[in-house]
Amino acid sequence: NDTEAAVQATVRGVDPDKSPPVALTLAANSAGLAVFNSSGRLTTVEAQGAVLRGRTASVRGGKPLLAIAGHAVVQSLDDRDLASARRLLILPFPGTYGLPPAPAKPASVALPSLGAMRVELGELRRTRWTRLEGLKPAAGGTVSFDEEQALNMILAATPAEFAAAAKEVEAFARLD
């Protein structure tokens, strides 16, 4: 978004039969991203507000998929659609980006499935996932983070899938 106002950008996958359109809310002068895998699943988004999905040419009336307060990337680590992913990596950005930068505000990612997940704020140390603190999702699956926490990664997964999610993130850092 290269304008001075927030916009809702509609994105479509290569095959509209597999990928309904997605609307990303983008802050002024901010970037957005939607990644669909070869099966048409939405596996990654970057936005600064609501992410909606709908089956019509416009996403008006689309179903809310997730909501981002602030700026974040949310990525499925198990190649499932974000709505059903069991392993997620959340990459928050501190503050609200734009020209000029706005003051930092507490931020959050809301996705219903986060409510049933183990959520950790952490970092990679010598290519190993290192937990800095646990984050408890609020009602509705909302994970909040402040400006300092936004300098780290957030790993979320069902309890049975957490070790696999950590291994996936660790693999990103290795060159083998």
PDB file of C-alpha atoms in Angstrom:
ATOM      1  CA  ASN A   1       0.000   0.000   0.000  1.00  0.00           C
ATOM      2  CA  ASP A   2       1.715   3.169  -1.163  1.00  0.00           C
ATOM      3  CA  THR A   3      -1.031   5.536  -0.036  1.00  0.00           C
ATOM      4  CA  GLU A   4      -1.384   7.701   3.059  1.00  0.00           C
ATOM      5  CA  ALA A   5      -4.493   5.781   4.187  1.00  0.00           C
ATOM      6  CA  ALA A   6      -5.265   2.224   5.240  1.00  0.00           C
ATOM      7  CA  VAL A   7      -6.738   0.053   2.487  1.00  0.00           C
ATOM      8  CA  GLN A   8      -8.220  -3.384   2.031  1.00  0.00           C
ATOM      9  CA  ALA A   9      -6.376  -5.221  -0.757  1.00  0.00           C
ATOM     10  CA  THR A  10      -7.980  -8.265  -2.386  1.00  0.00           C
ATOM     11  CA  VAL A  11      -5.677 -11.098  -3.395  1.00  0.00           C
ATOM     12  CA  ARG A  12      -6.514 -14.227  -5.359  1.00  0.00           C
ATOM     13  CA  GLY A  13      -4.617 -17.477  -5.753  1.00  0.00           C
ATOM     14  CA  VAL A  14      -3.694 -18.794  -9.195  1.00  0.00           C
ATOM     15  CA  ASP A  15      -6.708 -21.141  -9.308  1.00  0.00           C
ATOM     16  CA  PRO A  16      -9.875 -19.348  -8.101  1.00  0.00           C
ATOM     17  CA  ASP A  17     -11.654 -22.699  -7.721  1.00  0.00           C
ATOM     18  CA  LYS A  18      -9.102 -23.740  -5.095  1.00  0.00           C
ATOM     19  CA  SER A  19      -8.464 -20.362  -3.471  1.00  0.00           C
ATOM     20  CA  PRO A  20     -11.301 -18.002  -2.582  1.00  0.00           C
ATOM     21  CA  PRO A  21     -10.262 -14.340  -2.609  1.00  0.00           C
ATOM     22  CA  VAL A  22      -8.617 -12.960   0.500  1.00  0.00           C
ATOM     23  CA  ALA A  23      -8.785  -9.340   1.669  1.00  0.00           C
ATOM     24  CA  LEU A  24      -5.844  -7.999   3.653  1.00  0.00           C
ATOM     25  CA  THR A  25      -6.101  -4.803   5.659  1.00  0.00           C
ATOM     26  CA  LEU A  26      -2.942  -2.778   5.058  1.00  0.00           C
ATOM     27  CA  ALA A  27      -1.895   0.283   7.027  1.00  0.00           C
ATOM     28  CA  ALA A  28      -0.758   3.419   5.218  1.00  0.00           C
ATOM     29  CA  ASN A  29       2.553   2.916   3.406  1.00  0.00           C
ATOM     30  CA  SER A  30       2.773  -0.710   4.578  1.00  0.00           C
ATOM     31  CA  ALA A  31       3.363  -4.075   2.972  1.00  0.00           C
ATOM     32  CA  GLY A  32       1.126  -7.108   2.787  1.00  0.00           C
ATOM     33  CA  LEU A  33       1.527 -10.691   1.656  1.00  0.00           C
ATOM     34  CA  ALA A  34      -0.673 -13.694   0.935  1.00  0.00           C
ATOM     35  CA  VAL A  35       0.895 -17.053   0.059  1.00  0.00           C
ATOM     36  CA  PHE A  36      -1.168 -19.913  -1.337  1.00  0.00           C
ATOM     37  CA  ASN A  37       0.347 -23.382  -1.670  1.00  0.00           C
ATOM     38  CA  SER A  38      -0.103 -25.558  -4.769  1.00  0.00           C
ATOM     39  CA  SER A  39      -3.349 -26.941  -3.326  1.00  0.00           C
ATOM     40  CA  GLY A  40      -4.778 -23.438  -2.998  1.00  0.00           C
ATOM     41  CA  ARG A  41      -4.444 -23.279   0.788  1.00  0.00           C
ATOM     42  CA  LEU A  42      -3.643 -19.889   2.304  1.00  0.00           C
ATOM     43  CA  THR A  43      -0.465 -20.643   4.273  1.00  0.00           C
ATOM     44  CA  THR A  44       1.014 -17.208   5.039  1.00  0.00           C
ATOM     45  CA  VAL A  45      -0.282 -13.677   5.479  1.00  0.00           C
ATOM     46  CA  GLU A  46       1.253 -10.344   6.346  1.00  0.00           C
ATOM     47  CA  ALA A  47      -1.184  -7.594   7.260  1.00  0.00           C
ATOM     48  CA  GLN A  48      -1.968  -4.801   9.688  1.00  0.00           C
ATOM     49  CA  GLY A  49      -5.632  -5.522  10.368  1.00  0.00           C
ATOM     50  CA  ALA A  50      -8.418  -7.916   9.476  1.00  0.00           C
ATOM     51  CA  VAL A  51      -7.877 -10.756   7.020  1.00  0.00           C
ATOM     52  CA  LEU A  52     -11.134 -11.828   5.371  1.00  0.00           C
ATOM     53  CA  ARG A  53     -11.923 -14.655   3.006  1.00  0.00           C
ATOM     54  CA  GLY A  54     -14.915 -14.893   0.667  1.00  0.00           C
ATOM     55  CA  ARG A  55     -16.188 -16.750  -2.370  1.00  0.00           C
ATOM     56  CA  THR A  56     -17.267 -13.685  -4.323  1.00  0.00           C
ATOM     57  CA  ALA A  57     -15.327 -11.381  -6.626  1.00  0.00           C
ATOM     58  CA  SER A  58     -15.239  -8.789  -3.868  1.00  0.00           C
ATOM     59  CA  VAL A  59     -14.603  -9.886  -0.340  1.00  0.00           C
ATOM     60  CA  ARG A  60     -17.395  -7.751   1.071  1.00  0.00           C
ATOM     61  CA  GLY A  61     -19.228  -9.982   3.450  1.00  0.00           C
ATOM     62  CA  GLY A  62     -16.228 -12.302   3.579  1.00  0.00           C
ATOM     63  CA  LYS A  63     -15.663 -14.402   6.669  1.00  0.00           C
ATOM     64  CA  PRO A  64     -13.051 -13.142   9.122  1.00  0.00           C
ATOM     65  CA  LEU A  65     -10.081 -15.504   9.097  1.00  0.00           C
ATOM     66  CA  LEU A  66      -7.808 -13.674  11.506  1.00  0.00           C
ATOM     67  CA  ALA A  67      -7.187 -10.207  12.852  1.00  0.00           C
ATOM     68  CA  ILE A  68      -3.891  -8.462  13.411  1.00  0.00           C
ATOM     69  CA  ALA A  69      -3.574  -5.385  15.600  1.00  0.00           C
ATOM     70  CA  GLY A  70      -0.261  -3.848  14.645  1.00  0.00           C
ATOM     71  CA  HIS A  71       1.844  -5.560  11.978  1.00  0.00           C
ATOM     72  CA  ALA A  72       2.636  -9.282  11.774  1.00  0.00           C
ATOM     73  CA  VAL A  73       3.315 -12.224   9.503  1.00  0.00           C
ATOM     74  CA  VAL A  74       1.467 -15.458  10.324  1.00  0.00           C
ATOM     75  CA  GLN A  75       2.781 -18.619   8.659  1.00  0.00           C
ATOM     76  CA  SER A  76       1.504 -22.189   8.721  1.00  0.00           C
ATOM     77  CA  LEU A  77       4.381 -24.574   9.409  1.00  0.00           C
ATOM     78  CA  ASP A  78       2.434 -27.712   8.463  1.00  0.00           C
ATOM     79  CA  ASP A  79       1.273 -26.639   4.974  1.00  0.00           C
ATOM     80  CA  ARG A  80      -2.330 -26.517   6.164  1.00  0.00           C
ATOM     81  CA  ASP A  81      -4.571 -23.547   5.552  1.00  0.00           C
ATOM     82  CA  LEU A  82      -4.157 -20.939   8.298  1.00  0.00           C
ATOM     83  CA  ALA A  83      -7.686 -21.665   9.535  1.00  0.00           C
ATOM     84  CA  SER A  84      -6.826 -25.306  10.298  1.00  0.00           C
ATOM     85  CA  ALA A  85      -3.056 -25.187  10.865  1.00  0.00           C
ATOM     86  CA  ARG A  86      -1.757 -27.037  13.911  1.00  0.00           C
ATOM     87  CA  ARG A  87       1.652 -25.341  13.804  1.00  0.00           C
ATOM     88  CA  LEU A  88       2.098 -21.587  13.342  1.00  0.00           C
ATOM     89  CA  LEU A  89       4.975 -19.142  13.331  1.00  0.00           C
ATOM     90  CA  ILE A  90       4.038 -15.547  14.120  1.00  0.00           C
ATOM     91  CA  LEU A  91       6.558 -12.856  13.243  1.00  0.00           C
ATOM     92  CA  PRO A  92       5.455  -9.587  14.830  1.00  0.00           C
ATOM     93  CA  PHE A  93       6.884  -6.190  13.997  1.00  0.00           C
ATOM     94  CA  PRO A  94       7.278  -3.589  16.745  1.00  0.00           C
ATOM     95  CA  GLY A  95       5.078  -0.524  16.432  1.00  0.00           C
ATOM     96  CA  THR A  96       3.036   0.427  13.421  1.00  0.00           C
ATOM     97  CA  TYR A  97       5.051   0.865  10.269  1.00  0.00           C
ATOM     98  CA  GLY A  98       4.446   3.667   7.845  1.00  0.00           C
ATOM     99  CA  LEU A  99       5.765   7.023   6.765  1.00  0.00           C
ATOM    100  CA  PRO A 100       6.317   8.618   9.237  1.00  0.00           C
ATOM    101  CA  PRO A 101       6.480   5.791  11.829  1.00  0.00           C
ATOM    102  CA  ALA A 102       3.631   5.867  14.309  1.00  0.00           C
ATOM    103  CA  PRO A 103       4.273   5.395  18.031  1.00  0.00           C
ATOM    104  CA  ALA A 104       4.373   1.817  19.271  1.00  0.00           C
ATOM    105  CA  LYS A 105       1.126   0.323  20.525  1.00  0.00           C
ATOM    106  CA  PRO A 106       0.413  -3.080  22.052  1.00  0.00           C
ATOM    107  CA  ALA A 107      -0.327  -5.502  19.250  1.00  0.00           C
ATOM    108  CA  SER A 108      -2.043  -8.870  18.828  1.00  0.00           C
ATOM    109  CA  VAL A 109      -2.953 -11.692  16.491  1.00  0.00           C
ATOM    110  CA  ALA A 110      -6.413 -13.240  16.809  1.00  0.00           C
ATOM    111  CA  LEU A 111      -7.093 -16.630  15.230  1.00  0.00           C
ATOM    112  CA  PRO A 112      -9.664 -18.961  16.838  1.00  0.00           C
ATOM    113  CA  SER A 113      -7.381 -22.018  16.723  1.00  0.00           C
ATOM    114  CA  LEU A 114      -4.748 -20.223  18.851  1.00  0.00           C
ATOM    115  CA  GLY A 115      -7.007 -20.740  21.873  1.00  0.00           C
ATOM    116  CA  ALA A 116      -6.209 -24.472  21.907  1.00  0.00           C
ATOM    117  CA  MET A 117      -2.488 -24.087  21.243  1.00  0.00           C
ATOM    118  CA  ARG A 118       0.656 -23.904  23.319  1.00  0.00           C
ATOM    119  CA  VAL A 119       2.131 -20.475  22.559  1.00  0.00           C
ATOM    120  CA  GLU A 120       5.704 -19.435  23.298  1.00  0.00           C
ATOM    121  CA  LEU A 121       7.687 -16.284  22.719  1.00  0.00           C
ATOM    122  CA  GLY A 122      11.210 -17.281  21.795  1.00  0.00           C
ATOM    123  CA  GLU A 123      14.256 -17.036  19.626  1.00  0.00           C
ATOM    124  CA  LEU A 124      16.803 -19.252  17.950  1.00  0.00           C
ATOM    125  CA  ARG A 125      20.066 -19.721  19.831  1.00  0.00           C
ATOM    126  CA  ARG A 126      22.676 -21.729  17.956  1.00  0.00           C
ATOM    127  CA  THR A 127      19.839 -22.913  15.688  1.00  0.00           C
ATOM    128  CA  ARG A 128      17.780 -24.230  18.630  1.00  0.00           C
ATOM    129  CA  TRP A 129      14.348 -22.932  19.593  1.00  0.00           C
ATOM    130  CA  THR A 130      14.706 -21.232  22.971  1.00  0.00           C
ATOM    131  CA  ARG A 131      11.615 -20.338  24.972  1.00  0.00           C
ATOM    132  CA  LEU A 132      11.731 -16.880  26.512  1.00  0.00           C
ATOM    133  CA  GLU A 133       8.236 -16.934  27.984  1.00  0.00           C
ATOM    134  CA  GLY A 134       4.883 -18.585  27.577  1.00  0.00           C
ATOM    135  CA  LEU A 135       2.022 -16.532  26.179  1.00  0.00           C
ATOM    136  CA  LYS A 136      -1.541 -17.340  27.160  1.00  0.00           C
ATOM    137  CA  PRO A 137      -4.116 -16.720  24.443  1.00  0.00           C
ATOM    138  CA  ALA A 138      -7.148 -14.729  25.564  1.00  0.00           C
ATOM    139  CA  ALA A 139     -10.715 -15.670  24.740  1.00  0.00           C
ATOM    140  CA  GLY A 140     -11.237 -16.129  21.016  1.00  0.00           C
ATOM    141  CA  GLY A 141      -7.608 -17.122  20.448  1.00  0.00           C
ATOM    142  CA  THR A 142      -5.991 -13.688  20.785  1.00  0.00           C
ATOM    143  CA  VAL A 143      -2.257 -13.534  21.511  1.00  0.00           C
ATOM    144  CA  SER A 144      -1.025 -10.091  22.586  1.00  0.00           C
ATOM    145  CA  PHE A 145       2.544  -8.799  22.554  1.00  0.00           C
ATOM    146  CA  ASP A 146       4.231  -5.529  23.395  1.00  0.00           C
ATOM    147  CA  GLU A 147       6.949  -3.649  21.502  1.00  0.00           C
ATOM    148  CA  GLU A 148       9.792  -5.549  23.191  1.00  0.00           C
ATOM    149  CA  GLN A 149       8.155  -8.960  22.685  1.00  0.00           C
ATOM    150  CA  ALA A 150       7.626  -8.062  19.024  1.00  0.00           C
ATOM    151  CA  LEU A 151      11.394  -8.271  18.520  1.00  0.00           C
ATOM    152  CA  ASN A 152      11.149 -12.067  18.903  1.00  0.00           C
ATOM    153  CA  MET A 153       9.262 -14.925  17.277  1.00  0.00           C
ATOM    154  CA  ILE A 154       6.059 -16.506  18.511  1.00  0.00           C
ATOM    155  CA  LEU A 155       5.644 -20.236  18.030  1.00  0.00           C
ATOM    156  CA  ALA A 156       2.171 -21.719  18.432  1.00  0.00           C
ATOM    157  CA  ALA A 157       1.135 -25.339  18.045  1.00  0.00           C
ATOM    158  CA  THR A 158      -1.174 -27.936  19.464  1.00  0.00           C
ATOM    159  CA  PRO A 159       0.571 -29.592  22.415  1.00  0.00           C
ATOM    160  CA  ALA A 160       1.144 -32.787  20.397  1.00  0.00           C
ATOM    161  CA  GLU A 161       2.674 -30.816  17.491  1.00  0.00           C
ATOM    162  CA  PHE A 162       4.828 -28.324  19.416  1.00  0.00           C
ATOM    163  CA  ALA A 163       8.107 -30.266  19.172  1.00  0.00           C
ATOM    164  CA  ALA A 164       7.617 -30.674  15.403  1.00  0.00           C
ATOM    165  CA  ALA A 165       6.910 -26.940  15.075  1.00  0.00           C
ATOM    166  CA  ALA A 166      10.116 -26.097  16.948  1.00  0.00           C
ATOM    167  CA  LYS A 167      12.107 -28.455  14.686  1.00  0.00           C
ATOM    168  CA  GLU A 168      10.622 -26.784  11.610  1.00  0.00           C
ATOM    169  CA  VAL A 169      11.700 -23.336  12.817  1.00  0.00           C
ATOM    170  CA  GLU A 170      15.152 -24.671  13.722  1.00  0.00           C
ATOM    171  CA  ALA A 171      15.522 -26.041  10.180  1.00  0.00           C
ATOM    172  CA  PHE A 172      15.111 -22.500   8.806  1.00  0.00           C
ATOM    173  CA  ALA A 173      18.367 -21.503  10.505  1.00  0.00           C
ATOM    174  CA  ARG A 174      20.497 -24.448   9.425  1.00  0.00           C
ATOM    175  CA  LEU A 175      22.320 -24.600   6.132  1.00  0.00           C
ATOM    176  CA  ASP A 176      22.335 -28.404   5.830  1.00  0.00           C
TER     177      ASP A 176
END
